[in-house]
C-alpha cells in the first residue's frame, strides 16, 4: 500500500485519474447503452454495435483510428438527444451500472489521496453528462470531460465543443494547476492508455494502471510504477471503511478550443508513425 502523506506547509497538490479501465472496469459511455435503449434514445442495432465496441475496448485492441471512428459514431448517434433526458437516465441508473464496476484498488487510492489532503480530479474522454455524476459518486473534487455542443432546443447538435483527449488533458491539468495552485511536480496521475502520456508526463508521480502495451513499454523504460487493478466492488460495501466523506464533483473549466483538440490528434498520429518506423 502506498503511503501518500501530504506536507501542508507546501503548495497544494492533486491526484488526476483517468476513468475508463483505470477507476472503473469498462467504458463509462458504452456501459449506459442498455439504459439509453430502454429510454428510447437508441435502437437495438445501436445497442449491439456499442456492445461490440465495448468488447474491442476491453480487449485492448482499439487503436487510435478505431477510437476516432467510435467517437465520430457516438457523436452522430447522440445528435438530437435531449440533454435533460440523458441526465435523468444516467441519474436513475448510475448506481446499478457504475457502482458494481468500480475498482476497489482505485477507490482505496482515492480515499488515501483525500486523507493526505490532495484534491482528486477525474480526467476522462467520456462525455460530461456521464462523467460528472460518476465523479460525484466517487467523491472527486473536480472533473474534466468531453463536452458536446447543445442547441437552443436543449438537444445535442452532434458537434464536439471540447474533446478531452491526449494533450488536451494535459492542458486542462496545467490550467487547473495555475488556477488552484497545484504543484505539478508533487502531483499524481493514473491512466491505462498511452494516449494519456502527456497527462502522465505533466506530473511528478505518474502511474500506469492496467496499461495497454504501448504504455507498459513507456512505463518500464521510464521506471514508472505499474499497478494492477482487478477487483471491482460496490461502494456501499466499502462504506464502513470510508474515512473521508464524499465531496460533490466540481466541473473543471478547461477553456481549450478545437485547435487544441486537433493538435492532440496530430500529436498521437505522429507518435504512432514514430513507433512504427
PDB file of C-alpha atoms in Angstrom:
ATOM      1  CA  UNK A   1       0.000   0.000   0.000  1.00  0.00           C
ATOM      2  CA  UNK A   2       1.285   3.409  -0.961  1.00  0.00           C
ATOM      3  CA  UNK A   3       1.903   5.965   1.772  1.00  0.00           C
ATOM      4  CA  UNK A   4       0.567   9.274   0.495  1.00  0.00           C
ATOM      5  CA  UNK A   5       1.294  11.794   3.234  1.00  0.00           C
ATOM      6  CA  UNK A   6       0.896  15.480   2.424  1.00  0.00           C
ATOM      7  CA  UNK A   7       3.060  18.267   3.892  1.00  0.00           C
ATOM      8  CA  UNK A   8       0.513  21.048   4.348  1.00  0.00           C
ATOM      9  CA  UNK A   9       3.197  23.772   4.551  1.00  0.00           C
ATOM     10  CA  UNK A  10       3.895  23.205   0.827  1.00  0.00           C
ATOM     11  CA  UNK A  11       1.744  24.224  -2.198  1.00  0.00           C
ATOM     12  CA  UNK A  12      -1.447  22.262  -2.860  1.00  0.00           C
ATOM     13  CA  UNK A  13      -1.368  19.005  -4.799  1.00  0.00           C
ATOM     14  CA  UNK A  14      -3.846  16.788  -6.605  1.00  0.00           C
ATOM     15  CA  UNK A  15      -4.257  13.259  -7.952  1.00  0.00           C
ATOM     16  CA  UNK A  16      -5.515  13.035 -11.549  1.00  0.00           C
ATOM     17  CA  UNK A  17      -7.343   9.857 -12.556  1.00  0.00           C
ATOM     18  CA  UNK A  18      -8.343   8.686 -15.997  1.00  0.00           C
ATOM     19  CA  UNK A  19     -11.727   6.957 -15.677  1.00  0.00           C
ATOM     20  CA  UNK A  20     -12.290   4.047 -18.070  1.00  0.00           C
ATOM     21  CA  UNK A  21     -10.247   0.917 -17.214  1.00  0.00           C
ATOM     22  CA  UNK A  22      -8.419   2.945 -14.556  1.00  0.00           C
ATOM     23  CA  UNK A  23     -11.111   3.693 -11.959  1.00  0.00           C
ATOM     24  CA  UNK A  24     -13.917   1.610 -13.474  1.00  0.00           C
ATOM     25  CA  UNK A  25     -13.606  -1.699 -15.304  1.00  0.00           C
ATOM     26  CA  UNK A  26     -15.413  -0.678 -18.523  1.00  0.00           C
ATOM     27  CA  UNK A  27     -16.111   2.247 -20.835  1.00  0.00           C
ATOM     28  CA  UNK A  28     -18.336   4.654 -18.902  1.00  0.00           C
ATOM     29  CA  UNK A  29     -20.133   5.845 -22.043  1.00  0.00           C
ATOM     30  CA  UNK A  30     -20.707   2.462 -23.685  1.00  0.00           C
ATOM     31  CA  UNK A  31     -21.892   0.932 -20.413  1.00  0.00           C
ATOM     32  CA  UNK A  32     -25.045   3.087 -20.496  1.00  0.00           C
ATOM     33  CA  UNK A  33     -26.162   1.828 -23.937  1.00  0.00           C
ATOM     34  CA  UNK A  34     -28.824  -0.502 -22.490  1.00  0.00           C
ATOM     35  CA  UNK A  35     -30.225   2.342 -20.372  1.00  0.00           C
ATOM     36  CA  UNK A  36     -30.327   4.636 -23.409  1.00  0.00           C
ATOM     37  CA  UNK A  37     -32.126   1.884 -25.342  1.00  0.00           C
ATOM     38  CA  UNK A  38     -34.699   1.458 -22.580  1.00  0.00           C
ATOM     39  CA  UNK A  39     -35.142   5.243 -22.542  1.00  0.00           C
ATOM     40  CA  UNK A  40     -35.897   5.236 -26.262  1.00  0.00           C
ATOM     41  CA  UNK A  41     -32.748   7.074 -27.332  1.00  0.00           C
ATOM     42  CA  UNK A  42     -31.194   4.273 -29.405  1.00  0.00           C
ATOM     43  CA  UNK A  43     -32.420   1.176 -31.235  1.00  0.00           C
ATOM     44  CA  UNK A  44     -31.430  -2.464 -30.804  1.00  0.00           C
ATOM     45  CA  UNK A  45     -28.894  -2.272 -33.632  1.00  0.00           C
ATOM     46  CA  UNK A  46     -27.086   0.564 -31.859  1.00  0.00           C
ATOM     47  CA  UNK A  47     -27.046  -1.479 -28.635  1.00  0.00           C
ATOM     48  CA  UNK A  48     -25.372  -4.373 -30.446  1.00  0.00           C
ATOM     49  CA  UNK A  49     -22.842  -2.056 -32.068  1.00  0.00           C
ATOM     50  CA  UNK A  50     -21.918  -0.428 -28.761  1.00  0.00           C
ATOM     51  CA  UNK A  51     -21.660  -3.887 -27.162  1.00  0.00           C
ATOM     52  CA  UNK A  52     -19.110  -4.851 -29.814  1.00  0.00           C
ATOM     53  CA  UNK A  53     -17.266  -1.564 -29.280  1.00  0.00           C
ATOM     54  CA  UNK A  54     -17.172  -2.317 -25.553  1.00  0.00           C
ATOM     55  CA  UNK A  55     -15.677  -5.754 -26.289  1.00  0.00           C
ATOM     56  CA  UNK A  56     -12.944  -4.274 -28.504  1.00  0.00           C
ATOM     57  CA  UNK A  57     -12.249  -1.590 -25.898  1.00  0.00           C
ATOM     58  CA  UNK A  58     -11.939  -4.084 -23.046  1.00  0.00           C
ATOM     59  CA  UNK A  59      -9.752  -6.408 -25.100  1.00  0.00           C
ATOM     60  CA  UNK A  60      -7.312  -3.541 -25.528  1.00  0.00           C
ATOM     61  CA  UNK A  61      -7.399  -3.952 -29.311  1.00  0.00           C
ATOM     62  CA  UNK A  62      -8.748  -0.495 -30.174  1.00  0.00           C
ATOM     63  CA  UNK A  63      -6.096   1.628 -31.882  1.00  0.00           C
ATOM     64  CA  UNK A  64      -6.245   5.389 -32.407  1.00  0.00           C
ATOM     65  CA  UNK A  65      -8.181   5.147 -35.674  1.00  0.00           C
ATOM     66  CA  UNK A  66     -10.780   2.823 -34.146  1.00  0.00           C
ATOM     67  CA  UNK A  67     -11.195   5.130 -31.154  1.00  0.00           C
ATOM     68  CA  UNK A  68     -11.703   8.050 -33.519  1.00  0.00           C
ATOM     69  CA  UNK A  69     -14.324   6.149 -35.509  1.00  0.00           C
ATOM     70  CA  UNK A  70     -16.044   5.239 -32.247  1.00  0.00           C
ATOM     71  CA  UNK A  71     -16.039   8.897 -31.182  1.00  0.00           C
ATOM     72  CA  UNK A  72     -17.480  10.008 -34.524  1.00  0.00           C
ATOM     73  CA  UNK A  73     -20.149   7.291 -34.366  1.00  0.00           C
ATOM     74  CA  UNK A  74     -21.193   8.215 -30.823  1.00  0.00           C
ATOM     75  CA  UNK A  75     -21.245  11.936 -31.667  1.00  0.00           C
ATOM     76  CA  UNK A  76     -23.540  11.278 -34.613  1.00  0.00           C
ATOM     77  CA  UNK A  77     -25.635   8.828 -32.584  1.00  0.00           C
ATOM     78  CA  UNK A  78     -26.457  11.375 -29.882  1.00  0.00           C
ATOM     79  CA  UNK A  79     -27.453  14.111 -32.341  1.00  0.00           C
ATOM     80  CA  UNK A  80     -30.955  15.255 -31.359  1.00  0.00           C
ATOM     81  CA  UNK A  81     -30.905  13.695 -27.889  1.00  0.00           C
ATOM     82  CA  UNK A  82     -32.437  15.869 -25.195  1.00  0.00           C
ATOM     83  CA  UNK A  83     -29.688  16.667 -22.677  1.00  0.00           C
ATOM     84  CA  UNK A  84     -32.059  16.710 -19.688  1.00  0.00           C
ATOM     85  CA  UNK A  85     -33.356  13.257 -20.618  1.00  0.00           C
ATOM     86  CA  UNK A  86     -29.790  11.932 -20.829  1.00  0.00           C
ATOM     87  CA  UNK A  87     -29.006  13.351 -17.373  1.00  0.00           C
ATOM     88  CA  UNK A  88     -32.159  11.785 -15.913  1.00  0.00           C
ATOM     89  CA  UNK A  89     -31.373   8.351 -17.402  1.00  0.00           C
ATOM     90  CA  UNK A  90     -27.804   8.482 -16.069  1.00  0.00           C
ATOM     91  CA  UNK A  91     -29.009   9.585 -12.609  1.00  0.00           C
ATOM     92  CA  UNK A  92     -31.645   6.833 -12.445  1.00  0.00           C
ATOM     93  CA  UNK A  93     -29.282   4.005 -13.459  1.00  0.00           C
ATOM     94  CA  UNK A  94     -25.933   5.266 -12.150  1.00  0.00           C
ATOM     95  CA  UNK A  95     -25.718   3.095  -9.042  1.00  0.00           C
ATOM     96  CA  UNK A  96     -26.901  -0.084 -10.778  1.00  0.00           C
ATOM     97  CA  UNK A  97     -24.499   0.335 -13.709  1.00  0.00           C
ATOM     98  CA  UNK A  98     -21.381   2.040 -12.352  1.00  0.00           C
ATOM     99  CA  UNK A  99     -21.268   1.034  -8.693  1.00  0.00           C
ATOM    100  CA  UNK A 100     -20.503  -2.664  -9.419  1.00  0.00           C
ATOM    101  CA  UNK A 101     -17.595  -1.914 -11.787  1.00  0.00           C
ATOM    102  CA  UNK A 102     -15.558   0.491  -9.632  1.00  0.00           C
ATOM    103  CA  UNK A 103     -12.143  -0.961  -8.872  1.00  0.00           C
ATOM    104  CA  UNK A 104     -11.598  -1.495  -5.162  1.00  0.00           C
ATOM    105  CA  UNK A 105      -7.944  -0.534  -5.597  1.00  0.00           C
ATOM    106  CA  UNK A 106      -8.890   2.753  -7.259  1.00  0.00           C
ATOM    107  CA  UNK A 107     -11.436   3.588  -4.564  1.00  0.00           C
ATOM    108  CA  UNK A 108      -8.764   2.932  -1.928  1.00  0.00           C
ATOM    109  CA  UNK A 109      -6.318   5.256  -3.716  1.00  0.00           C
ATOM    110  CA  UNK A 110      -8.935   7.997  -3.911  1.00  0.00           C
ATOM    111  CA  UNK A 111      -9.514   7.651  -0.170  1.00  0.00           C
ATOM    112  CA  UNK A 112      -5.760   7.768   0.524  1.00  0.00           C
ATOM    113  CA  UNK A 113      -5.247  10.899  -1.560  1.00  0.00           C
ATOM    114  CA  UNK A 114      -8.147  12.644   0.149  1.00  0.00           C
ATOM    115  CA  UNK A 115      -6.834  11.610   3.554  1.00  0.00           C
ATOM    116  CA  UNK A 116      -3.437  13.044   2.575  1.00  0.00           C
ATOM    117  CA  UNK A 117      -5.129  16.358   1.768  1.00  0.00           C
ATOM    118  CA  UNK A 118      -4.954  16.147  -2.027  1.00  0.00           C
ATOM    119  CA  UNK A 119      -7.739  17.050  -4.412  1.00  0.00           C
ATOM    120  CA  UNK A 120      -8.966  14.226  -6.639  1.00  0.00           C
ATOM    121  CA  UNK A 121      -9.683  15.096 -10.266  1.00  0.00           C
ATOM    122  CA  UNK A 122     -11.282  12.733 -12.789  1.00  0.00           C
ATOM    123  CA  UNK A 123      -9.993  13.435 -16.315  1.00  0.00           C
ATOM    124  CA  UNK A 124     -11.964  11.487 -18.935  1.00  0.00           C
ATOM    125  CA  UNK A 125     -12.595  11.438 -22.670  1.00  0.00           C
ATOM    126  CA  UNK A 126     -16.186  10.366 -21.976  1.00  0.00           C
ATOM    127  CA  UNK A 127     -18.996  12.921 -22.018  1.00  0.00           C
ATOM    128  CA  UNK A 128     -19.572  15.307 -19.122  1.00  0.00           C
ATOM    129  CA  UNK A 129     -23.176  14.163 -18.597  1.00  0.00           C
ATOM    130  CA  UNK A 130     -21.800  10.716 -17.733  1.00  0.00           C
ATOM    131  CA  UNK A 131     -18.511  11.657 -16.057  1.00  0.00           C
ATOM    132  CA  UNK A 132     -19.811  14.336 -13.678  1.00  0.00           C
ATOM    133  CA  UNK A 133     -22.273  12.036 -11.833  1.00  0.00           C
ATOM    134  CA  UNK A 134     -19.605   9.330 -11.643  1.00  0.00           C
ATOM    135  CA  UNK A 135     -17.161  11.862 -10.221  1.00  0.00           C
ATOM    136  CA  UNK A 136     -19.707  12.835  -7.592  1.00  0.00           C
ATOM    137  CA  UNK A 137     -20.313   9.167  -6.778  1.00  0.00           C
ATOM    138  CA  UNK A 138     -16.571   8.721  -6.250  1.00  0.00           C
ATOM    139  CA  UNK A 139     -16.257  11.868  -4.138  1.00  0.00           C
ATOM    140  CA  UNK A 140     -13.993  13.597  -6.679  1.00  0.00           C
ATOM    141  CA  UNK A 141     -13.385  17.308  -6.256  1.00  0.00           C
ATOM    142  CA  UNK A 142     -13.368  18.140  -9.959  1.00  0.00           C
ATOM    143  CA  UNK A 143     -13.874  16.531 -13.336  1.00  0.00           C
ATOM    144  CA  UNK A 144     -12.567  17.260 -16.806  1.00  0.00           C
ATOM    145  CA  UNK A 145     -14.631  15.637 -19.575  1.00  0.00           C
ATOM    146  CA  UNK A 146     -15.599  15.913 -23.222  1.00  0.00           C
ATOM    147  CA  UNK A 147     -18.421  18.366 -23.893  1.00  0.00           C
ATOM    148  CA  UNK A 148     -20.910  18.254 -26.756  1.00  0.00           C
ATOM    149  CA  UNK A 149     -22.492  21.333 -28.318  1.00  0.00           C
ATOM    150  CA  UNK A 150     -26.080  21.819 -27.115  1.00  0.00           C
ATOM    151  CA  UNK A 151     -28.536  23.700 -29.325  1.00  0.00           C
ATOM    152  CA  UNK A 152     -31.159  26.231 -28.248  1.00  0.00           C
ATOM    153  CA  UNK A 153     -33.693  23.378 -28.144  1.00  0.00           C
ATOM    154  CA  UNK A 154     -31.708  21.677 -25.358  1.00  0.00           C
ATOM    155  CA  UNK A 155     -30.560  18.854 -27.642  1.00  0.00           C
ATOM    156  CA  UNK A 156     -27.117  17.770 -28.819  1.00  0.00           C
ATOM    157  CA  UNK A 157     -26.146  19.053 -32.256  1.00  0.00           C
ATOM    158  CA  UNK A 158     -23.690  16.184 -32.833  1.00  0.00           C
ATOM    159  CA  UNK A 159     -20.715  18.545 -32.706  1.00  0.00           C
ATOM    160  CA  UNK A 160     -17.968  18.419 -30.073  1.00  0.00           C
ATOM    161  CA  UNK A 161     -17.297  21.599 -28.088  1.00  0.00           C
ATOM    162  CA  UNK A 162     -14.298  20.304 -26.122  1.00  0.00           C
ATOM    163  CA  UNK A 163     -12.552  16.949 -26.634  1.00  0.00           C
ATOM    164  CA  UNK A 164     -10.692  15.745 -23.518  1.00  0.00           C
ATOM    165  CA  UNK A 165      -8.107  13.599 -25.260  1.00  0.00           C
ATOM    166  CA  UNK A 166      -4.317  13.281 -25.349  1.00  0.00           C
ATOM    167  CA  UNK A 167      -2.551  16.654 -24.932  1.00  0.00           C
ATOM    168  CA  UNK A 168      -5.813  18.475 -24.167  1.00  0.00           C
ATOM    169  CA  UNK A 169      -5.994  16.537 -20.896  1.00  0.00           C
ATOM    170  CA  UNK A 170      -2.511  17.777 -20.029  1.00  0.00           C
ATOM    171  CA  UNK A 171      -3.517  21.336 -20.937  1.00  0.00           C
ATOM    172  CA  UNK A 172      -6.540  21.096 -18.657  1.00  0.00           C
ATOM    173  CA  UNK A 173      -4.330  19.867 -15.827  1.00  0.00           C
ATOM    174  CA  UNK A 174      -1.907  22.745 -16.304  1.00  0.00           C
ATOM    175  CA  UNK A 175      -4.771  25.243 -16.298  1.00  0.00           C
ATOM    176  CA  UNK A 176      -6.157  23.699 -13.115  1.00  0.00           C
ATOM    177  CA  UNK A 177      -2.704  23.804 -11.536  1.00  0.00           C
ATOM    178  CA  UNK A 178      -2.482  27.513 -12.306  1.00  0.00           C
ATOM    179  CA  UNK A 179      -5.973  28.338 -11.036  1.00  0.00           C
ATOM    180  CA  UNK A 180      -5.878  26.095  -7.953  1.00  0.00           C
ATOM    181  CA  UNK A 181      -2.219  26.472  -7.023  1.00  0.00           C
ATOM    182  CA  UNK A 182      -1.218  22.832  -7.538  1.00  0.00           C
ATOM    183  CA  UNK A 183       2.481  21.985  -7.587  1.00  0.00           C
ATOM    184  CA  UNK A 184       2.501  19.548 -10.519  1.00  0.00           C
ATOM    185  CA  UNK A 185       5.938  18.225  -9.585  1.00  0.00           C
ATOM    186  CA  UNK A 186       4.323  16.793  -6.439  1.00  0.00           C
ATOM    187  CA  UNK A 187       1.045  15.702  -8.068  1.00  0.00           C
ATOM    188  CA  UNK A 188      -0.011  12.166  -9.042  1.00  0.00           C
ATOM    189  CA  UNK A 189      -1.615  10.811 -12.221  1.00  0.00           C
ATOM    190  CA  UNK A 190      -3.080   7.414 -13.148  1.00  0.00           C
ATOM    191  CA  UNK A 191      -4.049   6.022 -16.551  1.00  0.00           C
ATOM    192  CA  UNK A 192      -4.259   2.797 -18.549  1.00  0.00           C
ATOM    193  CA  UNK A 193      -3.591   4.238 -22.018  1.00  0.00           C
ATOM    194  CA  UNK A 194      -0.624   5.546 -23.981  1.00  0.00           C
ATOM    195  CA  UNK A 195      -2.901   8.304 -25.278  1.00  0.00           C
ATOM    196  CA  UNK A 196      -2.590   9.795 -21.774  1.00  0.00           C
ATOM    197  CA  UNK A 197       1.202  10.064 -21.869  1.00  0.00           C
ATOM    198  CA  UNK A 198       1.001  13.900 -21.924  1.00  0.00           C
ATOM    199  CA  UNK A 199      -1.105  13.811 -18.746  1.00  0.00           C
ATOM    200  CA  UNK A 200       1.264  11.376 -17.050  1.00  0.00           C
ATOM    201  CA  UNK A 201       4.321  13.372 -18.130  1.00  0.00           C
ATOM    202  CA  UNK A 202       2.876  16.573 -16.650  1.00  0.00           C
ATOM    203  CA  UNK A 203       3.102  15.363 -13.027  1.00  0.00           C
ATOM    204  CA  UNK A 204       5.909  14.277 -10.752  1.00  0.00           C
ATOM    205  CA  UNK A 205       4.337  10.937  -9.823  1.00  0.00           C
ATOM    206  CA  UNK A 206       2.892   9.169 -12.908  1.00  0.00           C
ATOM    207  CA  UNK A 207       1.425   5.666 -12.584  1.00  0.00           C
ATOM    208  CA  UNK A 208       0.383   3.178 -15.266  1.00  0.00           C
ATOM    209  CA  UNK A 209      -2.782   1.269 -14.296  1.00  0.00           C
ATOM    210  CA  UNK A 210      -3.716  -1.887 -16.216  1.00  0.00           C
ATOM    211  CA  UNK A 211      -1.613  -0.406 -19.042  1.00  0.00           C
ATOM    212  CA  UNK A 212      -2.001  -1.146 -22.731  1.00  0.00           C
ATOM    213  CA  UNK A 213       1.092  -2.488 -24.476  1.00  0.00           C
ATOM    214  CA  UNK A 214       2.391   0.925 -25.539  1.00  0.00           C
ATOM    215  CA  UNK A 215       2.004   2.451 -22.091  1.00  0.00           C
ATOM    216  CA  UNK A 216       3.566  -0.594 -20.433  1.00  0.00           C
ATOM    217  CA  UNK A 217       6.666  -0.177 -22.626  1.00  0.00           C
ATOM    218  CA  UNK A 218       6.874   3.515 -21.741  1.00  0.00           C
ATOM    219  CA  UNK A 219       6.363   2.873 -18.024  1.00  0.00           C
ATOM    220  CA  UNK A 220       9.051   0.194 -17.945  1.00  0.00           C
ATOM    221  CA  UNK A 221      11.536   2.356 -19.855  1.00  0.00           C
ATOM    222  CA  UNK A 222      10.901   5.355 -17.578  1.00  0.00           C
ATOM    223  CA  UNK A 223      10.718   3.461 -14.300  1.00  0.00           C
ATOM    224  CA  UNK A 224       7.104   4.434 -13.610  1.00  0.00           C
ATOM    225  CA  UNK A 225       5.107   2.278 -11.173  1.00  0.00           C
ATOM    226  CA  UNK A 226       2.747  -0.198 -12.870  1.00  0.00           C
ATOM    227  CA  UNK A 227      -0.423  -1.003 -10.904  1.00  0.00           C
ATOM    228  CA  UNK A 228      -2.808  -3.913 -11.431  1.00  0.00           C
ATOM    229  CA  UNK A 229      -6.441  -3.115 -10.577  1.00  0.00           C
ATOM    230  CA  UNK A 230      -8.719  -6.133 -10.923  1.00  0.00           C
ATOM    231  CA  UNK A 231     -11.215  -6.185  -8.023  1.00  0.00           C
ATOM    232  CA  UNK A 232     -14.469  -4.359  -8.851  1.00  0.00           C
ATOM    233  CA  UNK A 233     -16.511  -3.731  -5.691  1.00  0.00           C
ATOM    234  CA  UNK A 234     -19.720  -1.892  -4.845  1.00  0.00           C
ATOM    235  CA  UNK A 235     -19.042   1.336  -2.983  1.00  0.00           C
ATOM    236  CA  UNK A 236     -21.746   0.579  -0.427  1.00  0.00           C
ATOM    237  CA  UNK A 237     -19.732  -2.488   0.589  1.00  0.00           C
ATOM    238  CA  UNK A 238     -16.847  -0.142   1.366  1.00  0.00           C
ATOM    239  CA  UNK A 239     -18.821   2.438   3.361  1.00  0.00           C
ATOM    240  CA  UNK A 240     -17.643   1.246   6.788  1.00  0.00           C
ATOM    241  CA  UNK A 241     -14.052   1.800   5.603  1.00  0.00           C
ATOM    242  CA  UNK A 242     -14.551   5.294   4.239  1.00  0.00           C
ATOM    243  CA  UNK A 243     -12.750   7.837   6.372  1.00  0.00           C
ATOM    244  CA  UNK A 244     -13.411  10.906   4.231  1.00  0.00           C
ATOM    245  CA  UNK A 245     -16.994  11.954   3.415  1.00  0.00           C
ATOM    246  CA  UNK A 246     -17.785  12.197  -0.325  1.00  0.00           C
ATOM    247  CA  UNK A 247     -17.449  15.688  -1.765  1.00  0.00           C
ATOM    248  CA  UNK A 248     -19.514  16.942  -4.715  1.00  0.00           C
ATOM    249  CA  UNK A 249     -17.690  16.983  -8.014  1.00  0.00           C
ATOM    250  CA  UNK A 250     -16.834  20.386  -9.437  1.00  0.00           C
ATOM    251  CA  UNK A 251     -16.505  20.765 -13.186  1.00  0.00           C
ATOM    252  CA  UNK A 252     -13.085  21.931 -14.327  1.00  0.00           C
ATOM    253  CA  UNK A 253     -13.495  24.898 -16.659  1.00  0.00           C
ATOM    254  CA  UNK A 254     -10.898  23.869 -19.216  1.00  0.00           C
ATOM    255  CA  UNK A 255     -11.194  26.561 -21.869  1.00  0.00           C
ATOM    256  CA  UNK A 256      -9.294  24.714 -24.572  1.00  0.00           C
ATOM    257  CA  UNK A 257     -10.679  25.161 -28.070  1.00  0.00           C
ATOM    258  CA  UNK A 258     -10.992  22.977 -31.126  1.00  0.00           C
ATOM    259  CA  UNK A 259      -7.465  23.859 -32.231  1.00  0.00           C
ATOM    260  CA  UNK A 260      -6.021  22.227 -29.117  1.00  0.00           C
ATOM    261  CA  UNK A 261      -8.115  19.112 -29.684  1.00  0.00           C
ATOM    262  CA  UNK A 262      -6.872  18.950 -33.277  1.00  0.00           C
ATOM    263  CA  UNK A 263      -3.307  19.330 -32.015  1.00  0.00           C
ATOM    264  CA  UNK A 264      -3.913  16.329 -29.779  1.00  0.00           C
ATOM    265  CA  UNK A 265      -4.904  14.158 -32.733  1.00  0.00           C
ATOM    266  CA  UNK A 266      -1.834  15.287 -34.694  1.00  0.00           C
ATOM    267  CA  UNK A 267       0.371  14.503 -31.673  1.00  0.00           C
ATOM    268  CA  UNK A 268      -0.940  10.962 -31.322  1.00  0.00           C
ATOM    269  CA  UNK A 269      -0.784  10.257 -35.049  1.00  0.00           C
ATOM    270  CA  UNK A 270       2.868  11.391 -35.091  1.00  0.00           C
ATOM    271  CA  UNK A 271       3.672   9.116 -32.122  1.00  0.00           C
ATOM    272  CA  UNK A 272       2.121   6.141 -33.948  1.00  0.00           C
ATOM    273  CA  UNK A 273       4.166   6.884 -37.079  1.00  0.00           C
ATOM    274  CA  UNK A 274       7.348   7.183 -34.995  1.00  0.00           C
ATOM    275  CA  UNK A 275       6.646   3.942 -33.153  1.00  0.00           C
ATOM    276  CA  UNK A 276       6.025   2.045 -36.385  1.00  0.00           C
ATOM    277  CA  UNK A 277       9.063   3.488 -38.165  1.00  0.00           C
TER     278      UNK A 277
END
